[in-house]
Each structure stands twice: as C-alpha cells, then as structure tokens.
C-alpha cells in the first residue's frame, strides 16, 4: 500500500512535465529519472543473467531432493533449506498476521485519538518499521535465552521474522482499513451491529485486498532475510527435514550465504542455482499478492 | 467488552501455538537407548562454532550418517567465539574451534556448570606462493609480509624493493582469497594483527584456481591460500618459507603439525560437553571423528593429525570415560 501511494505521488510531477511546462530544467530532471531507472534495471539484469549462467548447470532435480553435502558438492541439494524456508514462513505468518491485523484494527477502529497509550504504540510502530533486521534477531535471541528455548529452532526463527514484519503488516493493514469508506461502518452501526460485528463482518472483509497485499509482500521480505537468522545461529549443515517447532532448521538465504563463501566452484554454482529458486519463490509470492488484489478489487 | 473477548481469542491462539511448540520439543530428545549391541543409534547432535572447522565436522557428520542414518547432526558456523558462547550456555553439545578456549570463556562455562574436553581434530596451514621462476622470494619474515599486506600499503607499496631493499624494483602483483573466507580472516589476523584488515588493491578470488593461474602467469606475483591446495599444485608454484622469529621454515605437513611453521599453521579443535558423553550416539560420533580423521581432513582439505597428535586425541577421548 505504501509503495502504491508513493508511486502515484511521484508520477504526478512526471505527467506535469510531459504535458505542461517543457522547459529545459524539467526535461533534464525527467532524463535523470529515466537514467536512474535504466541503471537500476540494467544492474538487476546483469546480476540475474550472471547468476543464471553460473547456476544453470545445477538447476536440476538433485537441487530439490538432495540434502547439502560436504563431500560431494556436485550432488548436493537445498532440500532442507527449501523445506526450512517454507516452514519458517508458515509459522511466521501464523504468528504475525493475527497479531498484526488485531493490533491495526485496535489502533484504527477502537483507540481514540486522545488515548495516550495508542499514540505511544503508533509512534513506536512507525519507528520499528525502519529498524535493521539484525536487531530483531538479537531481540529474539534474548527472548529465547530468557525463556530457555534453544535459539536455532523453527519457533525462535519465526518469532524473529514475525517481529521483523509485524510493523509492516500493522502499517499496511491500517492503510487498508482507512481506505474503507466511513459510510460502510456508519451503515452497519446504524442497523444495530456492535463495533466488533462491524469490524469482523464489514470493515475487515472490505479491507482484505490491501491487507493481503501488504502481508504477502512482508512475508516475501522475511523469506529473503538471512541476518536475523544468522544471528540466532542459523545452521549451515542440516541433512534432515524440519519436523516441528523446536526442530533445527536452515533456510535458503543461510544456505546460499554458506555455499557462496566456499572455495570450491561446485558450491558457488549451487549457491547461484539456489538463488534462482529463492527468486522464483519470492516472485511467486508477490504474484499471488497481485492476483489477490486484482480479484478482490474487480469483484467489488 | 468486545475487545476483551477478542483478546481472549488471541490469548487462546497463542496458548495453542505454545502447546504445539511443547509437542514439537519431544523429537529433539534421543529415543534410542543404544545399550544393546547393534542397536541402531538415534538422536540429534548440535555442533556450532568456527567456520574453518565447520566443513570438517560437516564431512565427519556426513560420513557418520551414511552408516547411522537415525542420528541427526547439524552444524552451524557462528565463529569460534560465538560457538563457545552457545556451548557454555549449554545450547550446543559440540563446539568447533580454530583456537584453544580463552580464560573468560572457561569462566563462562564454569559459571553455567558446563564441563568440557578439548579434542584436537586436524591442522590448518596457509601457504604463501610465488612464481616458479621467481628467484628473490625464497623467505619472507612476518614483518615483510605485513609491509606487503597491511591496509596502509594500499597504493603505496607497489615495487618489491619497498618491502626489502635487497629485492629488485619489480612491480608487485598480489593475489589472495576474498574477504568472505576463513583463510582471509586467519591470514590478516596473524600477519596484520587484526582480523579482516588488509590492503585492498590485490586481486581477490574465492576460487583458489584463479590464484594459482594468476601467480603462475606472472614472475613478480605473490598469493596465499590453504596448504593442501598448494600440495595439489606443487608443480606450478613455489612456496615461500616464512620466518616467524625462529628462522625460515618451509611449509610442510610436518612443520604445520609440530608448530614450527609459525604463525601460519594452527591446530583445529572440537570441544565436547561431558554431559553429552552419556549419549551413545554422541560418543559414537566423536569416536568416529577421530578414527576416520585422515579421511575427514582430506575431504575438508586440512592436514590430518600426526601419529603423535592422534595419540593425544585418543587420550583426550579416553579421559571422558
């Protein structure tokens, strides 16, 4: 949500430049904008092509069904990492989405503007969205030590990632709720529904496209995150499937990080191939977000 | 009122997920008694620590698990210090270390009641290599290496006579590992005195082959990498003897093992918690590690233990009972 508003804001002066004042300065500015866009896309393209060329030799079935191997990098795979990533993301979503949506609903629908506590929470949520990822890793590590949980487990990893994306989910959910017309709430309340019924039956359903988009984008960010998990002592050699909340695990970014630092070429090819898989996974998640948004927007 | 009910739902959901977590916890405890002969070993072993020793323990784990598929061994690479922190907090049963444990780490272990035993598992050595046709570079002191590689040398030390007035005024061309590697960390710490501090105008490569090609193609080039890789390319390159204060020592497996090749050789250790020793799968794995150390070291490209070192390792294991 935040990005779409930013886009619409930034396209306004562009259009003005295209239609109205075509003086030299605005043309130079337009050129600079296009230049930076082209540079960004060019750099991304080079990176992608480079990774694909390096990894294409290892984009095979073994990458998906085999575990990592120290002795035979040519046959090693990212099975534990792929399953670990999926499992951690599911647990992260289970932790972060209900909490995030509930918090946003409270702040947006129930808390009054004068409520000091609500304003305090609001201020902190805004600030937390900008905190570096590794800080959340430290937070989760501290939490795990206090509670007495082993740090490198699915649950603690998911808690770190959930904390990381919680502010993003809260902010995007609030944006989505704010976009729901006031009349819908007023109509519901006028017909005798309680504020809670209004929220669960009218406001939240109407806000689903925005909430889903924000949430999935946040989850795909969590998917590519390595820093907080590395801090928790991310395992780099795991040859079993994660099978519970307290199971040890590795994720794609951790595995790629480990492979990329090895001296044998075979490991770096693996890293490139696994990067492509991660990229496809994240793109697929983003595509789902777009589909959900389009589906709900047209059906209304 | 309504919000309260919502809160109850959220609390119930949280309690549910915690209950799930408790169920998941049971899998991590070993279920095999292992008392009977030939009984399949099961359980899990968590090893963390040095990223240098990590590949070694991973190789050991992989070989061990081909015979004992019921044992789950995982390896993390938090670094030697990070590994000890977890080990002394009782969060890992085995800590990989590229240096002996420090006193403050011992205190931390003692404070948390973690008793441990050090076991030597392999030797690590770095080799400084030059072109075969190079005649003036036969031995370098640590000071000369520092002059050559310290951060301040960037852009300034460009000809060999700046390193030592006896050397010719030929241009310097340097090759080394990339900053991600444990080799880089080790070399910069021992030579420049600070881990990660290095001149930046050299050709870095994570691929040791690039270093071999670069140095073998330029008469005035110098590079460094792991000793075992030099052994594989001994026909293409020349090793430079290093003077760590006690005279020039040519790198060799023996010199690395007996400690005379200073400061670019070091023993590698694993630290095991005595508490874990009661578990049969843990005991079996540590014994396997030392019994197959030569094969494991070769697979991870380190120098295997000497006969004497192996005896030390065995007696270290024996002291665990």
mmCIF file of N, CA, C and O in Angstrom, chain B residues 16-59:
data_model
loop_
_atom_site.group_PDB
_atom_site.id
_atom_site.type_symbol
_atom_site.label_atom_id
_atom_site.label_comp_id
_atom_site.label_asym_id
_atom_site.label_seq_id
_atom_site.Cartn_x
_atom_site.Cartn_y
_atom_site.Cartn_z
ATOM 1 N N UNK B 16 -2.418 -22.041 22.178
ATOM 2 C CA UNK B 16 -2.428 -23.190 21.280
ATOM 3 C C UNK B 16 -1.087 -23.379 20.607
ATOM 4 O O UNK B 16 -0.554 -24.486 20.545
ATOM 5 N N UNK B 17 -0.515 -22.266 20.121
ATOM 6 C CA UNK B 17 0.750 -22.396 19.417
ATOM 7 C C UNK B 17 1.866 -22.803 20.373
ATOM 8 O O UNK B 17 2.781 -23.525 20.010
ATOM 9 N N UNK B 18 1.772 -22.353 21.626
ATOM 10 C CA UNK B 18 2.786 -22.747 22.608
ATOM 11 C C UNK B 18 2.681 -24.237 22.924
ATOM 12 O O UNK B 18 3.684 -24.926 23.059
ATOM 13 N N UNK B 19 1.411 -24.726 23.010
ATOM 14 C CA UNK B 19 1.206 -26.155 23.265
ATOM 15 C C UNK B 19 1.813 -26.977 22.139
ATOM 16 O O UNK B 19 2.485 -27.973 22.355
ATOM 17 N N UNK B 20 1.612 -26.492 20.904
ATOM 18 C CA UNK B 20 2.191 -27.148 19.738
ATOM 19 C C UNK B 20 3.709 -27.201 19.868
ATOM 20 O O UNK B 20 4.345 -28.208 19.585
ATOM 21 N N UNK B 21 4.257 -26.058 20.320
ATOM 22 C CA UNK B 21 5.702 -25.973 20.470
ATOM 23 C C UNK B 21 6.197 -27.024 21.444
ATOM 24 O O UNK B 21 7.215 -27.667 21.235
ATOM 25 N N UNK B 22 5.427 -27.216 22.522
ATOM 26 C CA UNK B 22 5.822 -28.187 23.527
ATOM 27 C C UNK B 22 5.831 -29.595 22.951
ATOM 28 O O UNK B 22 6.710 -30.404 23.248
ATOM 29 N N UNK B 23 4.843 -29.880 22.069
ATOM 30 C CA UNK B 23 4.800 -31.195 21.445
ATOM 31 C C UNK B 23 6.013 -31.396 20.554
ATOM 32 O O UNK B 23 6.644 -32.442 20.556
ATOM 33 N N UNK B 24 6.326 -30.338 19.778
ATOM 34 C CA UNK B 24 7.446 -30.444 18.854
ATOM 35 C C UNK B 24 8.742 -30.719 19.576
ATOM 36 O O UNK B 24 9.661 -31.285 19.022
ATOM 37 N N UNK B 25 8.825 -30.293 20.833
ATOM 38 C CA UNK B 25 10.066 -30.402 21.574
ATOM 39 C C UNK B 25 10.512 -31.821 21.827
ATOM 40 O O UNK B 25 11.700 -32.071 21.987
ATOM 41 N N UNK B 26 9.545 -32.733 21.825
ATOM 42 C CA UNK B 26 9.903 -34.091 22.195
ATOM 43 C C UNK B 26 10.818 -34.775 21.199
ATOM 44 O O UNK B 26 11.574 -35.662 21.563
ATOM 45 N N UNK B 27 10.759 -34.313 19.946
ATOM 46 C CA UNK B 27 11.563 -35.016 18.950
ATOM 47 C C UNK B 27 13.054 -34.809 19.168
ATOM 48 O O UNK B 27 13.863 -35.582 18.696
ATOM 49 N N UNK B 28 13.429 -33.752 19.873
ATOM 50 C CA UNK B 28 14.851 -33.457 19.976
ATOM 51 C C UNK B 28 15.554 -34.318 21.027
ATOM 52 O O UNK B 28 16.771 -34.352 21.086
ATOM 53 N N UNK B 29 14.780 -34.989 21.873
ATOM 54 C CA UNK B 29 15.432 -35.857 22.840
ATOM 55 C C UNK B 29 15.707 -37.215 22.196
ATOM 56 O O UNK B 29 14.901 -37.706 21.420
ATOM 57 N N UNK B 30 16.849 -37.785 22.470
ATOM 58 C CA UNK B 30 17.187 -39.061 21.846
ATOM 59 C C UNK B 30 16.251 -40.158 22.327
ATOM 60 O O UNK B 30 15.943 -40.260 23.511
ATOM 61 N N UNK B 31 15.790 -40.980 21.395
ATOM 62 C CA UNK B 31 14.843 -42.019 21.770
ATOM 63 C C UNK B 31 15.523 -43.391 21.834
ATOM 64 O O UNK B 31 14.978 -44.330 22.363
ATOM 65 N N UNK B 32 16.722 -43.485 21.285
ATOM 66 C CA UNK B 32 17.389 -44.781 21.274
ATOM 67 C C UNK B 32 18.144 -45.017 22.564
ATOM 68 O O UNK B 32 18.826 -44.135 23.069
ATOM 69 N N UNK B 33 18.052 -46.174 23.110
ATOM 70 C CA UNK B 33 18.798 -46.484 24.320
ATOM 71 C C UNK B 33 20.218 -46.879 23.942
ATOM 72 O O UNK B 33 21.172 -46.518 24.613
ATOM 73 N N UNK B 34 20.344 -47.581 22.826
ATOM 74 C CA UNK B 34 21.664 -47.902 22.314
ATOM 75 C C UNK B 34 22.459 -48.822 23.213
ATOM 76 O O UNK B 34 23.659 -48.961 23.048
ATOM 77 N N UNK B 35 21.818 -49.445 24.188
ATOM 78 C CA UNK B 35 22.560 -50.286 25.115
ATOM 79 C C UNK B 35 22.900 -51.636 24.480
ATOM 80 O O UNK B 35 24.010 -52.128 24.615
ATOM 81 N N UNK B 36 21.958 -52.174 23.746
ATOM 82 C CA UNK B 36 22.186 -53.465 23.115
ATOM 83 C C UNK B 36 23.173 -53.347 21.966
ATOM 84 O O UNK B 36 23.265 -52.306 21.333
ATOM 85 N N UNK B 37 23.939 -54.401 21.704
ATOM 86 C CA UNK B 37 24.890 -54.338 20.617
ATOM 87 C C UNK B 37 24.142 -54.358 19.294
ATOM 88 O O UNK B 37 23.156 -55.075 19.136
ATOM 89 N N UNK B 38 24.609 -53.526 18.348
ATOM 90 C CA UNK B 38 23.996 -53.488 17.032
ATOM 91 C C UNK B 38 22.697 -52.714 16.989
ATOM 92 O O UNK B 38 22.098 -52.603 15.932
ATOM 93 N N UNK B 39 22.262 -52.161 18.114
ATOM 94 C CA UNK B 39 21.052 -51.360 18.101
ATOM 95 C C UNK B 39 21.318 -50.096 17.297
ATOM 96 O O UNK B 39 22.370 -49.478 17.436
ATOM 97 N N UNK B 40 20.367 -49.722 16.438
ATOM 98 C CA UNK B 40 20.547 -48.540 15.607
ATOM 99 C C UNK B 40 20.563 -47.302 16.494
ATOM 100 O O UNK B 40 19.738 -47.159 17.391
ATOM 101 N N UNK B 41 21.541 -46.418 16.247
ATOM 102 C CA UNK B 41 21.634 -45.192 17.042
ATOM 103 C C UNK B 41 20.648 -44.165 16.525
ATOM 104 O O UNK B 41 20.450 -44.028 15.325
ATOM 105 N N UNK B 42 20.030 -43.447 17.449
ATOM 106 C CA UNK B 42 19.164 -42.344 17.060
ATOM 107 C C UNK B 42 19.475 -41.161 17.955
ATOM 108 O O UNK B 42 20.217 -41.280 18.934
ATOM 109 N N UNK B 43 18.900 -40.014 17.624
ATOM 110 C CA UNK B 43 19.115 -38.826 18.442
ATOM 111 C C UNK B 43 19.637 -37.693 17.584
ATOM 112 O O UNK B 43 19.758 -37.817 16.364
ATOM 113 N N UNK B 44 19.916 -36.571 18.213
ATOM 114 C CA UNK B 44 20.429 -35.445 17.450
ATOM 115 C C UNK B 44 21.621 -34.819 18.154
ATOM 116 O O UNK B 44 21.716 -34.824 19.377
ATOM 117 N N UNK B 45 22.544 -34.320 17.347
ATOM 118 C CA UNK B 45 23.744 -33.685 17.871
ATOM 119 C C UNK B 45 23.828 -32.298 17.244
ATOM 120 O O UNK B 45 23.715 -32.160 16.030
ATOM 121 N N UNK B 46 23.991 -31.283 18.084
ATOM 122 C CA UNK B 46 24.124 -29.926 17.564
ATOM 123 C C UNK B 46 25.551 -29.461 17.763
ATOM 124 O O UNK B 46 26.094 -29.497 18.863
ATOM 125 N N UNK B 47 26.170 -29.047 16.656
ATOM 126 C CA UNK B 47 27.546 -28.586 16.689
ATOM 127 C C UNK B 47 27.587 -27.169 16.130
ATOM 128 O O UNK B 47 26.944 -26.876 15.132
ATOM 129 N N UNK B 48 28.319 -26.289 16.794
ATOM 130 C CA UNK B 48 28.393 -24.901 16.306
ATOM 131 C C UNK B 48 29.803 -24.385 16.531
ATOM 132 O O UNK B 48 30.574 -24.982 17.272
ATOM 133 N N UNK B 49 30.131 -23.270 15.890
ATOM 134 C CA UNK B 49 31.435 -22.661 16.129
ATOM 135 C C UNK B 49 32.137 -22.208 14.864
ATOM 136 O O UNK B 49 31.486 -21.725 13.932
ATOM 137 N N UNK B 50 33.458 -22.369 14.839
ATOM 138 C CA UNK B 50 34.326 -21.844 13.790
ATOM 139 C C UNK B 50 33.867 -22.239 12.390
ATOM 140 O O UNK B 50 33.534 -23.392 12.139
ATOM 141 N N UNK B 51 33.889 -21.264 11.480
ATOM 142 C CA UNK B 51 33.536 -21.582 10.100
ATOM 143 C C UNK B 51 34.690 -22.304 9.408
ATOM 144 O O UNK B 51 34.517 -22.846 8.326
ATOM 145 N N UNK B 52 35.890 -22.288 10.027
ATOM 146 C CA UNK B 52 37.015 -23.048 9.472
ATOM 147 C C UNK B 52 36.833 -24.532 9.773
ATOM 148 O O UNK B 52 37.089 -25.385 8.936
ATOM 149 N N UNK B 53 36.398 -24.834 10.996
ATOM 150 C CA UNK B 53 36.245 -26.234 11.405
ATOM 151 C C UNK B 53 34.902 -26.794 10.931
ATOM 152 O O UNK B 53 34.749 -28.004 10.793
ATOM 153 N N UNK B 54 33.952 -25.909 10.643
ATOM 154 C CA UNK B 54 32.621 -26.330 10.210
ATOM 155 C C UNK B 54 32.635 -27.372 9.098
ATOM 156 O O UNK B 54 32.026 -28.432 9.239
ATOM 157 N N UNK B 55 33.351 -27.107 7.985
ATOM 158 C CA UNK B 55 33.392 -28.102 6.902
ATOM 159 C C UNK B 55 33.952 -29.452 7.356
ATOM 160 O O UNK B 55 33.526 -30.499 6.866
ATOM 161 N N UNK B 56 34.879 -29.408 8.299
ATOM 162 C CA UNK B 56 35.480 -30.640 8.819
ATOM 163 C C UNK B 56 34.429 -31.462 9.572
ATOM 164 O O UNK B 56 34.264 -32.656 9.326
ATOM 165 N N UNK B 57 33.721 -30.803 10.483
ATOM 166 C CA UNK B 57 32.685 -31.505 11.244
ATOM 167 C C UNK B 57 31.540 -31.935 10.322
ATOM 168 O O UNK B 57 30.956 -32.998 10.499
ATOM 169 N N UNK B 58 31.238 -31.104 9.303
ATOM 170 C CA UNK B 58 30.197 -31.482 8.348
ATOM 171 C C UNK B 58 30.588 -32.755 7.610
ATOM 172 O O UNK B 58 29.765 -33.649 7.419
ATOM 173 N N UNK B 59 31.867 -32.817 7.182
ATOM 174 C CA UNK B 59 32.341 -34.011 6.469
ATOM 175 C C UNK B 59 32.254 -35.228 7.375
ATOM 176 O O UNK B 59 31.819 -36.310 6.951
#
